[in-house]
Short mmCIF file of C-alpha atoms in Angstrom, two decimals:
data_model
loop_
_atom_site.label_atom_id
_atom_site.label_comp_id
_atom_site.label_asym_id
_atom_site.label_seq_id
_atom_site.Cartn_x
_atom_site.Cartn_y
_atom_site.Cartn_z
CA MET A 235 -138.41 -44.49 66.29
CA ALA A 236 -141.71 -46.32 65.93
CA ALA A 237 -142.58 -47.62 62.50
CA LEU A 238 -145.41 -45.94 60.64
CA GLU A 239 -148.60 -47.99 60.75
CA VAL A 240 -150.25 -47.95 57.34
CA ALA A 241 -153.72 -49.42 56.85
CA LYS A 242 -154.01 -51.56 53.72
CA THR A 243 -157.47 -51.82 52.22
CA THR A 244 -159.49 -51.55 49.00
CA TYR A 245 -162.12 -49.08 47.87
CA SER A 246 -164.21 -49.27 44.74
CA ILE A 247 -164.19 -46.56 42.11
CA VAL A 248 -167.75 -45.67 43.07
CA ASP A 249 -166.47 -44.91 46.60
CA PHE A 250 -164.04 -42.35 45.21
CA LEU A 251 -166.78 -40.92 42.99
CA GLU A 252 -169.12 -40.48 45.96
CA TRP A 253 -166.38 -38.83 48.06
CA GLN A 254 -165.60 -36.46 45.21
CA ARG A 255 -169.26 -35.51 44.82
CA GLN A 256 -169.57 -34.99 48.59
CA GLY A 257 -166.45 -32.82 48.73
CA SER A 258 -164.61 -35.24 51.03
CA LEU A 259 -161.86 -36.17 48.55
CA ASP A 260 -158.92 -33.79 48.15
CA LEU A 261 -157.18 -34.46 44.84
CA ASN A 262 -154.89 -31.46 45.20
CA PRO A 263 -153.15 -31.21 48.58
CA PHE A 264 -150.57 -28.42 48.74
CA TYR A 265 -147.67 -30.72 47.80
CA GLN A 266 -149.34 -32.16 44.68
CA ARG A 267 -148.30 -30.86 41.28
CA ARG A 268 -150.91 -29.99 38.72
CA SER A 269 -152.38 -32.69 36.55
CA VAL A 270 -150.10 -33.10 33.51
CA TRP A 271 -151.41 -36.22 31.83
CA ASN A 272 -152.38 -35.74 28.21
CA PRO A 273 -155.41 -37.43 26.59
CA ARG A 274 -153.31 -40.32 25.26
CA VAL A 275 -152.12 -41.29 28.74
CA LYS A 276 -155.65 -40.97 30.04
CA SER A 277 -157.01 -43.14 27.24
CA LEU A 278 -154.51 -45.86 28.12
CA LEU A 279 -155.57 -45.81 31.77
CA ILE A 280 -159.27 -46.15 30.94
CA ASP A 281 -158.45 -48.95 28.53
CA SER A 282 -156.72 -50.74 31.41
CA LEU A 283 -159.94 -50.42 33.40
CA LEU A 284 -161.99 -51.72 30.49
CA ARG A 285 -159.72 -54.75 30.21
CA GLY A 286 -159.70 -55.40 33.95
CA TYR A 287 -155.98 -54.79 34.30
CA PRO A 288 -154.77 -54.00 37.84
CA LEU A 289 -153.84 -50.40 38.64
CA PRO A 290 -151.07 -49.17 40.95
CA LEU A 291 -151.64 -48.47 44.63
CA VAL A 292 -153.37 -45.30 45.76
CA PHE A 293 -152.11 -43.61 48.94
CA LEU A 294 -154.54 -41.59 51.06
CA HIS A 295 -154.14 -39.50 54.19
CA ASN A 296 -157.32 -39.06 56.20
CA ARG A 297 -157.54 -35.67 57.88
CA LEU A 298 -160.25 -34.14 60.02
CA ASP A 299 -161.61 -30.86 58.66
CA VAL A 300 -162.56 -29.06 61.88
CA THR A 301 -164.58 -26.44 59.99
CA THR A 302 -167.00 -29.07 58.68
CA SER A 303 -166.39 -31.84 61.23
CA ARG A 304 -165.82 -34.22 58.32
CA THR A 305 -163.00 -36.52 57.34
CA VAL A 306 -161.25 -35.40 54.18
CA ARG A 307 -159.25 -37.96 52.24
CA GLN A 308 -156.13 -36.34 50.82
CA VAL A 309 -154.59 -38.11 47.84
CA VAL A 310 -150.87 -38.54 48.53
CA ASP A 311 -150.19 -40.68 45.46
CA GLY A 312 -152.56 -41.52 42.61
CA GLN A 313 -153.94 -38.04 41.95
CA GLN A 314 -153.65 -38.16 38.17
CA ARG A 315 -155.08 -41.67 37.96
CA LEU A 316 -158.07 -40.76 40.10
CA ARG A 317 -158.68 -37.47 38.31
CA THR A 318 -158.61 -39.28 34.97
CA ILE A 319 -161.11 -41.89 36.13
CA LEU A 320 -163.44 -39.31 37.67
CA ALA A 321 -163.25 -37.08 34.59
CA TYR A 322 -164.22 -39.98 32.37
CA ILE A 323 -167.14 -41.06 34.57
CA ASP A 324 -168.47 -37.68 35.74
CA ILE A 325 -166.52 -34.61 34.65
CA ASP A 326 -168.98 -32.34 36.45
CA SER A 327 -167.74 -33.71 39.77
CA LEU A 328 -164.35 -32.06 39.24
CA GLU A 329 -163.22 -28.52 39.91
CA ASN A 330 -161.02 -26.48 37.57
CA VAL A 331 -161.81 -28.58 34.52
CA ASP A 332 -159.56 -27.94 31.52
CA GLU A 333 -159.59 -29.17 27.92
CA TRP A 334 -157.41 -32.19 28.72
CA ASP A 335 -160.02 -33.44 31.19
CA ARG A 336 -162.33 -34.03 28.23
CA PHE A 337 -161.25 -37.20 26.44
CA THR A 338 -162.41 -40.59 25.24
CA VAL A 339 -160.59 -43.85 24.64
CA LEU A 340 -158.48 -43.84 21.49
CA ARG A 341 -158.83 -46.41 18.74
CA ALA A 342 -155.13 -47.25 19.15
CA HIS A 343 -155.92 -48.52 22.64
CA ASN A 344 -159.36 -50.09 22.31
CA ARG A 345 -161.23 -50.46 19.05
CA ASP A 346 -164.45 -51.67 20.68
CA TYR A 347 -164.98 -48.61 22.89
CA ALA A 348 -163.04 -45.92 21.03
CA GLY A 349 -164.73 -42.53 21.06
CA LEU A 350 -167.43 -43.53 23.54
CA SER A 351 -168.19 -41.58 26.69
CA PHE A 352 -168.75 -43.46 29.93
CA GLN A 353 -172.50 -43.03 29.56
CA GLN A 354 -172.37 -44.62 26.09
CA LEU A 355 -170.76 -47.81 27.35
CA PRO A 356 -172.96 -50.88 27.82
CA ASP A 357 -174.59 -50.98 31.26
CA ASP A 358 -172.63 -54.05 32.36
CA VAL A 359 -169.35 -52.36 31.43
CA GLN A 360 -170.29 -49.22 33.36
CA THR A 361 -171.15 -51.34 36.38
CA ARG A 362 -167.90 -53.26 36.17
CA ILE A 363 -165.87 -50.05 36.07
CA LEU A 364 -167.74 -48.51 39.01
CA GLN A 365 -167.25 -51.67 41.06
CA THR A 366 -163.56 -52.01 40.22
CA PRO A 367 -161.62 -52.27 43.50
CA LEU A 368 -158.54 -50.10 43.91
CA SER A 369 -155.83 -51.11 46.36
CA VAL A 370 -155.31 -48.31 48.85
CA ASN A 371 -152.81 -47.61 51.62
CA VAL A 372 -154.12 -45.18 54.21
CA LEU A 373 -151.58 -43.17 56.20
CA PRO A 374 -152.26 -42.53 59.90
CA SER A 375 -154.41 -39.46 60.47
CA ASP A 376 -152.13 -38.09 63.19
CA ILE A 377 -148.93 -37.69 61.14
CA ASP A 378 -147.84 -34.14 60.36
CA ASP A 379 -147.48 -32.39 57.01
CA VAL A 380 -143.70 -32.75 57.02
CA THR A 381 -143.95 -36.53 57.23
CA VAL A 382 -146.62 -36.65 54.52
CA LEU A 383 -144.48 -34.45 52.28
CA THR A 384 -141.44 -36.67 52.89
CA ILE A 385 -143.45 -39.75 51.92
CA PHE A 386 -144.74 -38.01 48.79
CA GLN A 387 -141.26 -36.94 47.69
CA ARG A 388 -139.79 -40.41 48.21
CA MET A 389 -142.62 -42.07 46.30
CA ASN A 390 -142.05 -39.76 43.35
CA SER A 391 -138.26 -40.02 43.21
CA THR A 392 -136.62 -43.40 42.61
CA GLY A 393 -133.16 -41.99 41.95
CA LEU A 394 -132.82 -44.26 38.90
CA LYS A 395 -131.96 -42.80 35.53
CA LEU A 396 -134.24 -44.04 32.77
CA ASN A 397 -132.72 -45.34 29.55
CA PRO A 398 -133.95 -43.93 26.19
CA GLN A 399 -136.51 -46.70 25.64
CA GLU A 400 -137.94 -46.32 29.13
CA ILE A 401 -138.29 -42.59 28.44
CA ARG A 402 -140.12 -43.33 25.17
CA ASN A 403 -142.41 -45.71 27.00
CA ALA A 404 -143.30 -42.96 29.47
CA THR A 405 -143.66 -40.28 26.77
CA TRP A 406 -145.64 -41.84 23.94
CA PHE A 407 -149.01 -43.56 24.18
CA GLY A 408 -150.15 -43.94 20.59
CA GLU A 409 -150.39 -46.77 18.10
CA PHE A 410 -146.67 -47.15 17.39
CA LYS A 411 -145.85 -47.52 21.08
CA GLU A 412 -148.68 -50.00 21.62
CA THR A 413 -147.74 -52.06 18.56
CA SER A 414 -144.00 -52.23 19.25
CA TYR A 415 -144.63 -53.17 22.88
CA SER A 416 -147.18 -55.84 21.94
CA LEU A 417 -144.94 -57.39 19.28
CA ALA A 418 -141.95 -57.42 21.61
CA TYR A 419 -143.98 -59.02 24.37
CA GLN A 420 -145.31 -61.76 22.06
CA GLN A 421 -141.73 -62.84 21.36
CA ASN A 422 -140.69 -62.66 25.02
CA GLN A 423 -139.54 -66.26 25.33
CA ARG A 424 -137.79 -66.30 21.98
CA TRP A 425 -135.61 -63.29 22.78
CA VAL A 426 -134.15 -65.16 25.74
CA ASN A 427 -134.09 -68.66 24.24
CA TRP A 428 -132.30 -67.44 21.14
CA GLY A 429 -129.72 -65.57 23.19
CA ILE A 430 -130.58 -62.16 21.74
CA PHE A 431 -131.38 -60.65 25.14
CA THR A 432 -131.01 -61.58 28.78
CA ARG A 433 -133.82 -61.26 31.30
CA GLN A 434 -132.13 -58.09 32.54
CA ASP A 435 -132.18 -56.68 29.00
CA VAL A 436 -135.89 -57.43 28.78
CA ALA A 437 -136.46 -55.70 32.13
CA GLN A 438 -134.82 -52.61 30.61
CA MET A 439 -137.08 -52.82 27.52
CA LYS A 440 -134.22 -53.40 25.09
CA GLU A 441 -136.34 -55.89 23.16
CA VAL A 442 -139.03 -53.23 22.72
CA GLU A 443 -136.47 -50.83 21.28
CA LEU A 444 -135.28 -53.47 18.81
CA SER A 445 -138.89 -54.31 17.89
CA ALA A 446 -139.47 -50.62 17.13
CA ASP A 447 -136.34 -50.68 14.96
CA LEU A 448 -137.60 -53.78 13.12
CA MET A 449 -140.97 -52.11 12.59
CA GLY A 450 -139.06 -49.19 11.11
CA PHE A 451 -137.45 -51.60 8.64
CA LEU A 452 -140.83 -53.01 7.61
CA ILE A 453 -142.12 -49.47 7.04
CA ASN A 454 -139.08 -47.72 5.54
CA GLY A 455 -136.59 -50.42 4.55
CA ILE A 456 -133.04 -50.54 5.87
CA SER A 457 -132.13 -47.38 7.73
CA ALA A 458 -129.71 -46.23 10.41
CA ARG A 459 -130.41 -46.89 14.05
CA SER A 460 -129.93 -44.09 16.55
CA LYS A 461 -131.79 -42.59 19.46
CA ALA A 462 -133.04 -39.84 17.15
CA SER A 463 -134.24 -42.28 14.48
CA ILE A 464 -136.24 -44.40 16.94
CA ASP A 465 -137.63 -41.29 18.62
CA GLY A 466 -138.69 -40.18 15.14
CA LEU A 467 -140.64 -43.39 14.55
CA TYR A 468 -142.55 -42.95 17.79
CA ARG A 469 -143.29 -39.33 16.94
CA LYS A 470 -144.24 -39.84 13.29
CA PHE A 471 -146.51 -42.84 13.81
CA ASP A 472 -148.00 -41.95 17.18
CA ASP A 473 -151.41 -41.28 15.60
CA GLY A 474 -151.36 -44.42 13.49
CA VAL A 475 -149.12 -47.05 11.91
CA PRO A 476 -149.67 -47.36 8.14
CA GLY A 477 -150.84 -50.84 7.15
CA ARG A 478 -150.69 -51.90 10.79
CA GLU A 479 -152.39 -55.30 10.44
CA ALA A 480 -150.22 -56.31 7.47
CA LEU A 481 -147.12 -55.12 9.32
CA ILE A 482 -148.02 -57.21 12.37
CA ASN A 483 -148.57 -60.27 10.18
CA ASP A 484 -145.21 -59.77 8.43
CA PHE A 485 -143.42 -59.27 11.75
CA GLU A 486 -144.88 -62.45 13.22
CA ALA A 487 -144.29 -64.49 10.05
CA THR A 488 -140.65 -63.39 9.95
CA PHE A 489 -140.16 -64.45 13.57
CA ASP A 490 -141.65 -67.84 12.74
CA ILE A 491 -138.99 -68.25 10.04
CA LEU A 492 -136.30 -67.11 12.46
CA GLU A 493 -137.46 -69.76 14.93
CA ASP A 494 -135.93 -72.34 12.60
CA VAL A 495 -132.84 -70.18 12.12
CA TYR A 496 -132.08 -69.41 15.74
CA GLY A 497 -133.25 -72.74 17.06
CA GLU A 498 -130.19 -73.97 15.19
CA ALA A 499 -127.83 -71.02 15.47
CA ALA A 500 -128.54 -70.22 19.12
CA SER A 501 -127.10 -73.56 20.23
CA ARG A 502 -123.85 -73.20 18.30
CA SER A 503 -121.05 -71.11 19.73
CA SER A 504 -119.53 -70.73 16.26
CA LEU A 505 -122.54 -68.63 15.25
CA ARG A 506 -122.75 -66.46 18.38
CA ARG A 507 -121.94 -63.39 16.26
CA PHE A 508 -125.43 -63.61 14.77
CA ARG A 509 -127.06 -63.38 18.19
CA THR A 510 -125.99 -59.75 18.53
CA THR A 511 -128.65 -57.13 17.86
CA ALA A 512 -126.59 -55.81 14.94
CA TRP A 513 -126.79 -59.12 13.13
CA PHE A 514 -130.28 -60.00 14.30
CA TYR A 515 -131.58 -56.90 12.50
CA VAL A 516 -129.87 -58.17 9.35
CA ALA A 517 -131.22 -61.71 9.78
CA PHE A 518 -134.72 -60.28 10.21
CA ALA A 519 -134.34 -58.18 7.06
CA VAL A 520 -133.15 -61.19 5.05
CA ALA A 521 -135.84 -63.53 6.42
CA SER A 522 -138.60 -60.98 5.79
CA GLY A 523 -138.29 -61.32 2.01
CA ARG A 524 -138.29 -57.52 1.71
CA LEU A 525 -134.85 -57.50 0.04
CA GLY A 526 -136.03 -59.09 -3.19
CA VAL A 527 -135.30 -62.73 -2.31
CA SER A 528 -136.99 -65.05 0.21
CA PRO A 529 -134.42 -67.59 1.39
CA SER A 530 -135.50 -70.50 3.56
CA ALA A 531 -134.43 -70.87 7.19
CA ALA A 532 -131.93 -73.55 6.16
CA ASP A 533 -130.51 -71.20 3.51
CA ILE A 534 -130.05 -68.45 6.09
CA VAL A 535 -128.25 -70.80 8.51
CA ARG A 536 -125.91 -71.84 5.69
CA GLY A 537 -125.44 -68.17 4.86
CA MET A 538 -124.46 -67.48 8.47
CA GLU A 539 -121.97 -70.35 8.44
CA ARG A 540 -120.38 -69.13 5.20
CA THR A 541 -120.30 -65.52 6.37
CA GLU A 542 -118.64 -66.52 9.65
CA LEU A 543 -115.96 -68.48 7.78
CA ASP A 544 -115.38 -65.57 5.40
CA ILE A 545 -114.96 -63.14 8.30
CA ARG A 546 -112.49 -65.42 10.07
CA LYS A 547 -110.39 -66.01 6.97
CA ALA A 548 -110.30 -62.43 5.72
CA GLU A 549 -107.52 -59.97 6.52
CA SER A 550 -108.29 -57.52 9.33
CA ASP A 551 -107.99 -54.53 7.01
CA ASP A 552 -110.23 -55.99 4.32
CA VAL A 553 -112.58 -53.17 3.30
CA VAL A 554 -115.45 -55.56 2.60
CA MET A 555 -115.12 -57.26 5.98
CA LYS A 556 -114.99 -54.14 8.16
CA PRO A 557 -118.76 -53.54 8.32
CA LEU A 558 -119.30 -57.27 8.86
CA ARG A 559 -116.99 -57.41 11.86
CA GLY A 560 -118.29 -54.26 13.50
CA ALA A 561 -121.55 -53.49 15.24
CA THR A 562 -122.17 -50.03 13.87
CA ALA A 563 -125.78 -49.26 13.02
CA ASP A 564 -125.36 -46.72 10.23
CA LYS A 565 -127.34 -47.39 7.09
CA ALA A 566 -124.36 -48.29 4.89
CA SER A 567 -123.03 -50.89 7.34
CA ARG A 568 -126.43 -52.45 7.78
CA ARG A 569 -126.94 -52.59 4.05
CA ALA A 570 -123.52 -54.17 3.53
CA ARG A 571 -124.22 -56.88 6.10
CA ALA A 572 -127.66 -57.61 4.67
CA ASP A 573 -126.37 -57.84 1.08
CA TYR A 574 -123.52 -60.10 2.14
CA LEU A 575 -125.68 -62.49 4.17
CA LEU A 576 -128.28 -62.58 1.42
CA ALA A 577 -125.64 -63.42 -1.19
CA ARG A 578 -124.13 -66.17 0.98
CA SER A 579 -127.61 -67.60 1.63
CA SER A 580 -128.21 -68.19 -2.07
#
């Protein structure tokens, strides 16, 4: 069987706009599902354009329309991206416009251009968007519908099950998601250097989930960690994070303190217990100063050393030691660990 020859090229956004206006772009071939992106997802995409971030590949299939003797470019993959871009630039070029096609960029995504239509953007920004090149793969014009449909189905089905954080990342697009992702990314090197997460963990967004949990602590104090509780944070604060700037400052300042804690503890096998996410949450809570006392990094390291010795010396059935040995994330266990570490850091 001969391999499929796919042409790899680039087209600017203005090319797609002209094709749409001319009626030579088919955003809805028979195999495409309806557009399902909500305004938050669309806002994020336009923000990516405004920032010059690269966008995923678009796949086209050029077909000859014998009734008009014109080439029609069917969108095999990239329909929702293209529809979003075209709706933002010229909504009148689209057919079957619905209320979700009318949107602007949200403040959570871009404070400079929030609420502005395309026509309200500065001229140089409009020009930059229109001239943005999109990477495109063009399928051979002579392949049949069955082959095109097979390609479409394979491109939209990876067979991989998403973990809860990956699902959140694909579901929410508001300020809480943006903030937790940004804070996690800023600490990318520290997560690995401190031994909190591996590169594989980071690839699976586990550090983003923990960052969301730590944000929850800064907002609500110590609380239980569960799928439902983290989902609740994303849902409750999707429209806005209260005191966002102060929260970001506190998060970053706490990590700066923990740099001196884990720069020491991460290199010592005797303190490996405190590199688990269960204990990192506690160390963050203690270092934040939100528990009534603000111990220094050196105090926290000493507290870890004392706590580790206490755990090793205690009897296995010691009621006080049980929450310290375990990794449960219920509120009582977290509170017990935090109180104990804080006391031993004094």
